[in-house]
Amino acid sequence: VTGGDQRLSRASVARLSLYLRHLEMFGREGIETVSSGQLGDALRITDAQVRKDLACLGSLGQRGIGYPAAELIGALRRKLGIDRHWPTAVVGIGNLARALLRYRGFPQHGFRFVALFDSDAAKVGQRVEGLPVHAPADMPAVIAASGAELGIIAVPSEAAQETADALAAAGIRGLLNFAPVVLRLRRDVNLVSVDLAVQLEQLAFLVHLAGGE
Amino acid sequence: VTGGDQRLSRASVARLSLYLRHLEMFGREGIETVSSGQLGDALRITDAQVRKDLACLGSLGQRGIGYPAAELIGALRRKLGIDRHWPTAVVGIGNLARALLRYRGFPQHGFRFVALFDSDAAKVGQRVEGLPVHAPADMPAVIAASGAELGIIAVPSEAAQETADALAAAGIRGLLNFAPVVLRLRRDVNLVSVDLAVQLEQLAFLVHLAGGE
């Protein structure tokens, strides 16, 4: 790990993902060279910020010409660690998990679902999107056999902490948590939480502000 | 709108939501007074940042004593504009929408689902979580009758822009978009996008970094 990597904030990492998303769209439109201004317009930030963010990728762009889109896509994927496959397990096979399993953005970006778990005995043994649902007790064996490295927690809040502990004990080092609770994790387990109420609150705040104008 | 409000970044607004989430948890544990240090520990940020964020709420805390939790919760809810109900419409009644409709965090924070839409004629007229599914053509009438102010876009990517346009035309001023596409919106429509692949990419990046150590 270089010092440069460690200094990247979560906000910059999120922007790197968004640059990648826009570059892929530009690519589909046949655009081969992209300026920092175009990327800045797309993300509604300054081109100076874009150049600062992309500087961590080394010297790619040419002054006055722009960035070669394909090279920039490759560099972003390498930087983000998604120039490879990430085998991923999902725990809690309800509506959210089914939506995630069908979400095309995941396989498009290297995330491959390899193992499903649910504590409901009625679901264990069923196949969902082509994958069998396993009992939580089988987690260590199934995780090891599947090679899963990331885990998605889609269980109810009250089961989220024990699910996180079980995934960590089974060797998972990265958790994406959708339960609206704060998880306490071992230092060697990384966590990204998606609290959907926080997102909706941000939106309400924007509308609230605009309404006050 | 005061100048202070407009200077709040999206990151600070997200932190205000997270303070609220933690204060509610502290409240359930019977804690009546909370220090900036406790909130900072919970969010893994400095207490100086906490004090800076909470300064926008006016003078609430007492030096050396901390913030009265109940008052701080009230002030945060007023600041975020969630000291009221937000009637919300959902378009695209698939697995994601069903998961959102059952997500307890939304009603707990004032978001009330009042109208559902789907372009699939087989779904129109069905009831999902107690609400009838309407055809998109009925959007203006149903939105007006229901009083919906926010809209959640849970349709496939290729239908997201037309859905956003239809919601805006029907009077919706805030959109929460789950489709992994960039929407172009009228200036008076607010947008928060949740790109789930971006979240998973952030997690992969953290694991990728840790693996390189």
mmCIF file with all atom_site columns, N, CA and C in Angstrom, chain A residues 90 93-108 111-113 116 126-131 152, chain B residues 92-98 118 120 123 154-158 178-180 196-197 200:
data_model
loop_
_atom_site.group_PDB
_atom_site.id
_atom_site.type_symbol
_atom_site.label_atom_id
_atom_site.label_alt_id
_atom_site.label_comp_id
_atom_site.label_asym_id
_atom_site.label_entity_id
_atom_site.label_seq_id
_atom_site.pdbx_PDB_ins_code
_atom_site.Cartn_x
_atom_site.Cartn_y
_atom_site.Cartn_z
_atom_site.occupancy
_atom_site.B_iso_or_equiv
_atom_site.pdbx_formal_charge
_atom_site.auth_seq_id
_atom_site.auth_comp_id
_atom_site.auth_asym_id
_atom_site.auth_atom_id
_atom_site.pdbx_PDB_model_num
ATOM 1   N N  . VAL A 1 90  ? -24.146 -13.595 -0.045  1.00 0.00 ? 90  VAL A N  1
ATOM 2   C CA . VAL A 1 90  ? -25.285 -12.793 0.405   1.00 0.00 ? 90  VAL A CA 1
ATOM 3   C C  . VAL A 1 90  ? -25.990 -13.535 1.528   1.00 0.00 ? 90  VAL A C  1
ATOM 4   N N  . ILE A 1 93  ? -32.059 -13.916 2.384   1.00 0.00 ? 93  ILE A N  1
ATOM 5   C CA . ILE A 1 93  ? -32.548 -13.969 0.989   1.00 0.00 ? 93  ILE A CA 1
ATOM 6   C C  . ILE A 1 93  ? -34.007 -13.527 0.931   1.00 0.00 ? 93  ILE A C  1
ATOM 7   N N  . GLY A 1 94  ? -34.223 -12.243 1.192   1.00 0.00 ? 94  GLY A N  1
ATOM 8   C CA . GLY A 1 94  ? -35.548 -11.637 1.063   1.00 0.00 ? 94  GLY A CA 1
ATOM 9   C C  . GLY A 1 94  ? -35.623 -10.826 -0.222  1.00 0.00 ? 94  GLY A C  1
ATOM 10  N N  . ASN A 1 95  ? -36.544 -9.855  -0.234  1.00 0.00 ? 95  ASN A N  1
ATOM 11  C CA . ASN A 1 95  ? -36.731 -9.045  -1.442  1.00 0.00 ? 95  ASN A CA 1
ATOM 12  C C  . ASN A 1 95  ? -35.496 -8.254  -1.821  1.00 0.00 ? 95  ASN A C  1
ATOM 13  N N  . LEU A 1 96  ? -34.801 -7.705  -0.799  1.00 0.00 ? 96  LEU A N  1
ATOM 14  C CA . LEU A 1 96  ? -33.616 -6.903  -1.105  1.00 0.00 ? 96  LEU A CA 1
ATOM 15  C C  . LEU A 1 96  ? -32.557 -7.769  -1.779  1.00 0.00 ? 96  LEU A C  1
ATOM 16  N N  . ALA A 1 97  ? -32.299 -8.960  -1.210  1.00 0.00 ? 97  ALA A N  1
ATOM 17  C CA . ALA A 1 97  ? -31.295 -9.851  -1.791  1.00 0.00 ? 97  ALA A CA 1
ATOM 18  C C  . ALA A 1 97  ? -31.677 -10.236 -3.216  1.00 0.00 ? 97  ALA A C  1
ATOM 19  N N  . ARG A 1 98  ? -32.960 -10.520 -3.434  1.00 0.00 ? 98  ARG A N  1
ATOM 20  C CA . ARG A 1 98  ? -33.384 -10.886 -4.788  1.00 0.00 ? 98  ARG A CA 1
ATOM 21  C C  . ARG A 1 98  ? -33.148 -9.736  -5.761  1.00 0.00 ? 98  ARG A C  1
ATOM 22  N N  . ALA A 1 99  ? -33.427 -8.499  -5.295  1.00 0.00 ? 99  ALA A N  1
ATOM 23  C CA . ALA A 1 99  ? -33.175 -7.331  -6.142  1.00 0.00 ? 99  ALA A CA 1
ATOM 24  C C  . ALA A 1 99  ? -31.680 -7.213  -6.438  1.00 0.00 ? 99  ALA A C  1
ATOM 25  N N  . LEU A 1 100 ? -30.833 -7.440  -5.434  1.00 0.00 ? 100 LEU A N  1
ATOM 26  C CA . LEU A 1 100 ? -29.379 -7.317  -5.619  1.00 0.00 ? 100 LEU A CA 1
ATOM 27  C C  . LEU A 1 100 ? -28.871 -8.398  -6.575  1.00 0.00 ? 100 LEU A C  1
ATOM 28  N N  . LEU A 1 101 ? -29.409 -9.624  -6.426  1.00 0.00 ? 101 LEU A N  1
ATOM 29  C CA . LEU A 1 101 ? -28.952 -10.729 -7.276  1.00 0.00 ? 101 LEU A CA 1
ATOM 30  C C  . LEU A 1 101 ? -29.270 -10.469 -8.744  1.00 0.00 ? 101 LEU A C  1
ATOM 31  N N  . ARG A 1 102 ? -30.326 -9.689  -8.983  1.00 0.00 ? 102 ARG A N  1
ATOM 32  C CA . ARG A 1 102 ? -30.716 -9.406  -10.377 1.00 0.00 ? 102 ARG A CA 1
ATOM 33  C C  . ARG A 1 102 ? -30.115 -8.112  -10.904 1.00 0.00 ? 102 ARG A C  1
ATOM 34  N N  . TYR A 1 103 ? -29.438 -7.369  -10.023 1.00 0.00 ? 103 TYR A N  1
ATOM 35  C CA . TYR A 1 103 ? -28.930 -6.041  -10.365 1.00 0.00 ? 103 TYR A CA 1
ATOM 36  C C  . TYR A 1 103 ? -27.757 -6.199  -11.333 1.00 0.00 ? 103 TYR A C  1
ATOM 37  N N  . ARG A 1 104 ? -27.931 -5.696  -12.567 1.00 0.00 ? 104 ARG A N  1
ATOM 38  C CA . ARG A 1 104 ? -26.920 -5.957  -13.598 1.00 0.00 ? 104 ARG A CA 1
ATOM 39  C C  . ARG A 1 104 ? -25.600 -5.237  -13.353 1.00 0.00 ? 104 ARG A C  1
ATOM 40  N N  . GLY A 1 105 ? -25.662 -4.167  -12.560 1.00 0.00 ? 105 GLY A N  1
ATOM 41  C CA . GLY A 1 105 ? -24.433 -3.406  -12.309 1.00 0.00 ? 105 GLY A CA 1
ATOM 42  C C  . GLY A 1 105 ? -23.374 -4.214  -11.579 1.00 0.00 ? 105 GLY A C  1
ATOM 43  N N  . PHE A 1 106 ? -23.765 -5.237  -10.803 1.00 0.00 ? 106 PHE A N  1
ATOM 44  C CA . PHE A 1 106 ? -22.773 -5.999  -10.051 1.00 0.00 ? 106 PHE A CA 1
ATOM 45  C C  . PHE A 1 106 ? -21.906 -6.874  -10.949 1.00 0.00 ? 106 PHE A C  1
ATOM 46  N N  . PRO A 1 107 ? -22.501 -7.790  -11.735 1.00 0.00 ? 107 PRO A N  1
ATOM 47  C CA . PRO A 1 107 ? -21.633 -8.597  -12.603 1.00 0.00 ? 107 PRO A CA 1
ATOM 48  C C  . PRO A 1 107 ? -20.851 -7.738  -13.598 1.00 0.00 ? 107 PRO A C  1
ATOM 49  N N  . GLN A 1 108 ? -21.475 -6.624  -14.048 1.00 0.00 ? 108 GLN A N  1
ATOM 50  C CA . GLN A 1 108 ? -20.764 -5.735  -14.986 1.00 0.00 ? 108 GLN A CA 1
ATOM 51  C C  . GLN A 1 108 ? -19.486 -5.184  -14.374 1.00 0.00 ? 108 GLN A C  1
ATOM 52  N N  . PHE A 1 111 ? -18.401 -8.129  -9.726  1.00 0.00 ? 111 PHE A N  1
ATOM 53  C CA . PHE A 1 111 ? -18.920 -8.775  -8.521  1.00 0.00 ? 111 PHE A CA 1
ATOM 54  C C  . PHE A 1 111 ? -19.744 -9.992  -8.927  1.00 0.00 ? 111 PHE A C  1
ATOM 55  N N  . ARG A 1 112 ? -19.342 -11.158 -8.418  1.00 0.00 ? 112 ARG A N  1
ATOM 56  C CA . ARG A 1 112 ? -19.979 -12.400 -8.827  1.00 0.00 ? 112 ARG A CA 1
ATOM 57  C C  . ARG A 1 112 ? -20.542 -13.082 -7.577  1.00 0.00 ? 112 ARG A C  1
ATOM 58  N N  . PHE A 1 113 ? -21.831 -13.323 -7.575  1.00 0.00 ? 113 PHE A N  1
ATOM 59  C CA . PHE A 1 113 ? -22.461 -13.965 -6.410  1.00 0.00 ? 113 PHE A CA 1
ATOM 60  C C  . PHE A 1 113 ? -22.159 -15.453 -6.441  1.00 0.00 ? 113 PHE A C  1
ATOM 61  N N  . LEU A 1 116 ? -25.249 -18.146 -1.101  1.00 0.00 ? 116 LEU A N  1
ATOM 62  C CA . LEU A 1 116 ? -26.400 -17.520 -0.453  1.00 0.00 ? 116 LEU A CA 1
ATOM 63  C C  . LEU A 1 116 ? -26.692 -18.236 0.863   1.00 0.00 ? 116 LEU A C  1
ATOM 64  N N  . GLN A 1 126 ? -33.541 -24.225 -1.390  1.00 0.00 ? 126 GLN A N  1
ATOM 65  C CA . GLN A 1 126 ? -34.136 -23.607 -2.591  1.00 0.00 ? 126 GLN A CA 1
ATOM 66  C C  . GLN A 1 126 ? -33.040 -23.007 -3.460  1.00 0.00 ? 126 GLN A C  1
ATOM 67  N N  . ARG A 1 127 ? -33.336 -22.825 -4.739  1.00 0.00 ? 127 ARG A N  1
ATOM 68  C CA . ARG A 1 127 ? -32.405 -22.118 -5.615  1.00 0.00 ? 127 ARG A CA 1
ATOM 69  C C  . ARG A 1 127 ? -32.973 -20.735 -5.918  1.00 0.00 ? 127 ARG A C  1
ATOM 70  N N  . VAL A 1 128 ? -32.139 -19.711 -5.788  1.00 0.00 ? 128 VAL A N  1
ATOM 71  C CA . VAL A 1 128 ? -32.543 -18.333 -6.088  1.00 0.00 ? 128 VAL A CA 1
ATOM 72  C C  . VAL A 1 128 ? -31.554 -17.783 -7.103  1.00 0.00 ? 128 VAL A C  1
ATOM 73  N N  . GLU A 1 129 ? -32.067 -17.361 -8.235  1.00 0.00 ? 129 GLU A N  1
ATOM 74  C CA . GLU A 1 129 ? -31.201 -16.881 -9.335  1.00 0.00 ? 129 GLU A CA 1
ATOM 75  C C  . GLU A 1 129 ? -30.103 -17.909 -9.617  1.00 0.00 ? 129 GLU A C  1
ATOM 76  N N  . GLY A 1 130 ? -30.473 -19.171 -9.553  1.00 0.00 ? 130 GLY A N  1
ATOM 77  C CA . GLY A 1 130 ? -29.542 -20.228 -9.946  1.00 0.00 ? 130 GLY A CA 1
ATOM 78  C C  . GLY A 1 130 ? -28.610 -20.727 -8.851  1.00 0.00 ? 130 GLY A C  1
ATOM 79  N N  . LEU A 1 131 ? -28.659 -20.081 -7.666  1.00 0.00 ? 131 LEU A N  1
ATOM 80  C CA . LEU A 1 131 ? -27.749 -20.485 -6.582  1.00 0.00 ? 131 LEU A CA 1
ATOM 81  C C  . LEU A 1 131 ? -28.529 -21.119 -5.433  1.00 0.00 ? 131 LEU A C  1
ATOM 82  N N  . ILE A 1 152 ? -22.583 -9.607  1.678   1.00 0.00 ? 152 ILE A N  1
ATOM 83  C CA . ILE A 1 152 ? -23.646 -8.605  1.744   1.00 0.00 ? 152 ILE A CA 1
ATOM 84  C C  . ILE A 1 152 ? -24.627 -9.013  2.831   1.00 0.00 ? 152 ILE A C  1
ATOM 85  N N  . GLY B 1 92  ? -42.069 1.360   -10.171 1.00 0.00 ? 92  GLY B N  1
ATOM 86  C CA . GLY B 1 92  ? -41.335 0.126   -10.473 1.00 0.00 ? 92  GLY B CA 1
ATOM 87  C C  . GLY B 1 92  ? -41.469 -0.826  -9.297  1.00 0.00 ? 92  GLY B C  1
ATOM 88  N N  . ILE B 1 93  ? -42.505 -1.661  -9.323  1.00 0.00 ? 93  ILE B N  1
ATOM 89  C CA . ILE B 1 93  ? -42.820 -2.474  -8.137  1.00 0.00 ? 93  ILE B CA 1
ATOM 90  C C  . ILE B 1 93  ? -42.226 -3.875  -8.311  1.00 0.00 ? 93  ILE B C  1
ATOM 91  N N  . GLY B 1 94  ? -40.904 -3.944  -8.273  1.00 0.00 ? 94  GLY B N  1
ATOM 92  C CA . GLY B 1 94  ? -40.188 -5.223  -8.301  1.00 0.00 ? 94  GLY B CA 1
ATOM 93  C C  . GLY B 1 94  ? -39.679 -5.562  -6.915  1.00 0.00 ? 94  GLY B C  1
ATOM 94  N N  . ASN B 1 95  ? -38.636 -6.396  -6.871  1.00 0.00 ? 95  ASN B N  1
ATOM 95  C CA . ASN B 1 95  ? -38.098 -6.832  -5.578  1.00 0.00 ? 95  ASN B CA 1
ATOM 96  C C  . ASN B 1 95  ? -37.561 -5.671  -4.753  1.00 0.00 ? 95  ASN B C  1
ATOM 97  N N  . LEU B 1 96  ? -36.883 -4.724  -5.429  1.00 0.00 ? 96  LEU B N  1
ATOM 98  C CA . LEU B 1 96  ? -36.311 -3.599  -4.678  1.00 0.00 ? 96  LEU B CA 1
ATOM 99  C C  . LEU B 1 96  ? -37.426 -2.801  -4.014  1.00 0.00 ? 96  LEU B C  1
ATOM 100 N N  . ALA B 1 97  ? -38.479 -2.479  -4.786  1.00 0.00 ? 97  ALA B N  1
ATOM 101 C CA . ALA B 1 97  ? -39.591 -1.697  -4.225  1.00 0.00 ? 97  ALA B CA 1
ATOM 102 C C  . ALA B 1 97  ? -40.227 -2.447  -3.056  1.00 0.00 ? 97  ALA B C  1
ATOM 103 N N  . ARG B 1 98  ? -40.403 -3.754  -3.209  1.00 0.00 ? 98  ARG B N  1
ATOM 104 C CA . ARG B 1 98  ? -41.021 -4.526  -2.117  1.00 0.00 ? 98  ARG B CA 1
ATOM 105 C C  . ARG B 1 98  ? -40.140 -4.466  -0.867  1.00 0.00 ? 98  ARG B C  1
ATOM 106 N N  . ASP B 1 118 ? -46.538 1.031   -11.700 1.00 0.00 ? 118 ASP B N  1
ATOM 107 C CA . ASP B 1 118 ? -45.757 0.079   -12.488 1.00 0.00 ? 118 ASP B CA 1
ATOM 108 C C  . ASP B 1 118 ? -46.334 0.047   -13.897 1.00 0.00 ? 118 ASP B C  1
ATOM 109 N N  . ASP B 1 120 ? -46.202 -2.470  -15.867 1.00 0.00 ? 120 ASP B N  1
ATOM 110 C CA . ASP B 1 120 ? -46.647 -3.824  -16.204 1.00 0.00 ? 120 ASP B CA 1
ATOM 111 C C  . ASP B 1 120 ? -48.147 -3.947  -15.917 1.00 0.00 ? 120 ASP B C  1
ATOM 112 N N  . LYS B 1 123 ? -49.439 -6.021  -13.134 1.00 0.00 ? 123 LYS B N  1
ATOM 113 C CA . LYS B 1 123 ? -49.284 -5.574  -11.740 1.00 0.00 ? 123 LYS B CA 1
ATOM 114 C C  . LYS B 1 123 ? -50.298 -4.489  -11.374 1.00 0.00 ? 123 LYS B C  1
ATOM 115 N N  . ALA B 1 154 ? -37.433 2.940   -8.939  1.00 0.00 ? 154 ALA B N  1
ATOM 116 C CA . ALA B 1 154 ? -36.933 1.575   -8.785  1.00 0.00 ? 154 ALA B CA 1
ATOM 117 C C  . ALA B 1 154 ? -37.200 0.774   -10.059 1.00 0.00 ? 154 ALA B C  1
ATOM 118 N N  . VAL B 1 155 ? -37.144 1.480   -11.196 1.00 0.00 ? 155 VAL B N  1
ATOM 119 C CA . VAL B 1 155 ? -37.386 0.842   -12.497 1.00 0.00 ? 155 VAL B CA 1
ATOM 120 C C  . VAL B 1 155 ? -36.047 0.448   -13.115 1.00 0.00 ? 155 VAL B C  1
ATOM 121 N N  . PRO B 1 156 ? -36.057 -0.396  -14.170 1.00 0.00 ? 156 PRO B N  1
ATOM 122 C CA . PRO B 1 156 ? -34.796 -0.699  -14.867 1.00 0.00 ? 156 PRO B CA 1
ATOM 123 C C  . PRO B 1 156 ? -34.184 0.570   -15.461 1.00 0.00 ? 156 PRO B C  1
ATOM 124 N N  . SER B 1 157 ? -32.864 0.543   -15.652 1.00 0.00 ? 157 SER B N  1
ATOM 125 C CA . SER B 1 157 ? -32.121 1.722   -16.123 1.00 0.00 ? 157 SER B CA 1
ATOM 126 C C  . SER B 1 157 ? -32.760 2.397   -17.324 1.00 0.00 ? 157 SER B C  1
ATOM 127 N N  . GLU B 1 158 ? -33.175 1.585   -18.298 1.00 0.00 ? 158 GLU B N  1
ATOM 128 C CA . GLU B 1 158 ? -33.640 2.164   -19.563 1.00 0.00 ? 158 GLU B CA 1
ATOM 129 C C  . GLU B 1 158 ? -34.954 2.936   -19.391 1.00 0.00 ? 158 GLU B C  1
ATOM 130 N N  . PHE B 1 178 ? -32.545 4.725   -7.827  1.00 0.00 ? 178 PHE B N  1
ATOM 131 C CA . PHE B 1 178 ? -31.744 3.511   -7.647  1.00 0.00 ? 178 PHE B CA 1
ATOM 132 C C  . PHE B 1 178 ? -31.218 2.962   -8.970  1.00 0.00 ? 178 PHE B C  1
ATOM 133 N N  . ALA B 1 179 ? -31.662 3.507   -10.091 1.00 0.00 ? 179 ALA B N  1
ATOM 134 C CA . ALA B 1 179 ? -31.188 3.006   -11.393 1.00 0.00 ? 179 ALA B CA 1
ATOM 135 C C  . ALA B 1 179 ? -29.774 3.526   -11.627 1.00 0.00 ? 179 ALA B C  1
ATOM 136 N N  . PRO B 1 180 ? -28.857 2.669   -12.067 1.00 0.00 ? 180 PRO B N  1
ATOM 137 C CA . PRO B 1 180 ? -27.462 3.112   -12.232 1.00 0.00 ? 180 PRO B CA 1
ATOM 138 C C  . PRO B 1 180 ? -27.256 3.893   -13.525 1.00 0.00 ? 180 PRO B C  1
ATOM 139 N N  . LEU B 1 196 ? -25.698 1.201   -6.208  1.00 0.00 ? 196 LEU B N  1
ATOM 140 C CA . LEU B 1 196 ? -25.251 0.122   -5.326  1.00 0.00 ? 196 LEU B CA 1
ATOM 141 C C  . LEU B 1 196 ? -23.899 -0.435  -5.754  1.00 0.00 ? 196 LEU B C  1
ATOM 142 N N  . ALA B 1 197 ? -23.595 -0.396  -7.062  1.00 0.00 ? 197 ALA B N  1
ATOM 143 C CA . ALA B 1 197 ? -22.289 -0.890  -7.511  1.00 0.00 ? 197 ALA B CA 1
ATOM 144 C C  . ALA B 1 197 ? -21.170 0.012   -6.994  1.00 0.00 ? 197 ALA B C  1
ATOM 145 N N  . LEU B 1 200 ? -20.420 -1.122  -3.501  1.00 0.00 ? 200 LEU B N  1
ATOM 146 C CA . LEU B 1 200 ? -19.677 -2.377  -3.466  1.00 0.00 ? 200 LEU B CA 1
ATOM 147 C C  . LEU B 1 200 ? -18.241 -2.148  -3.960  1.00 0.00 ? 200 LEU B C  1
#
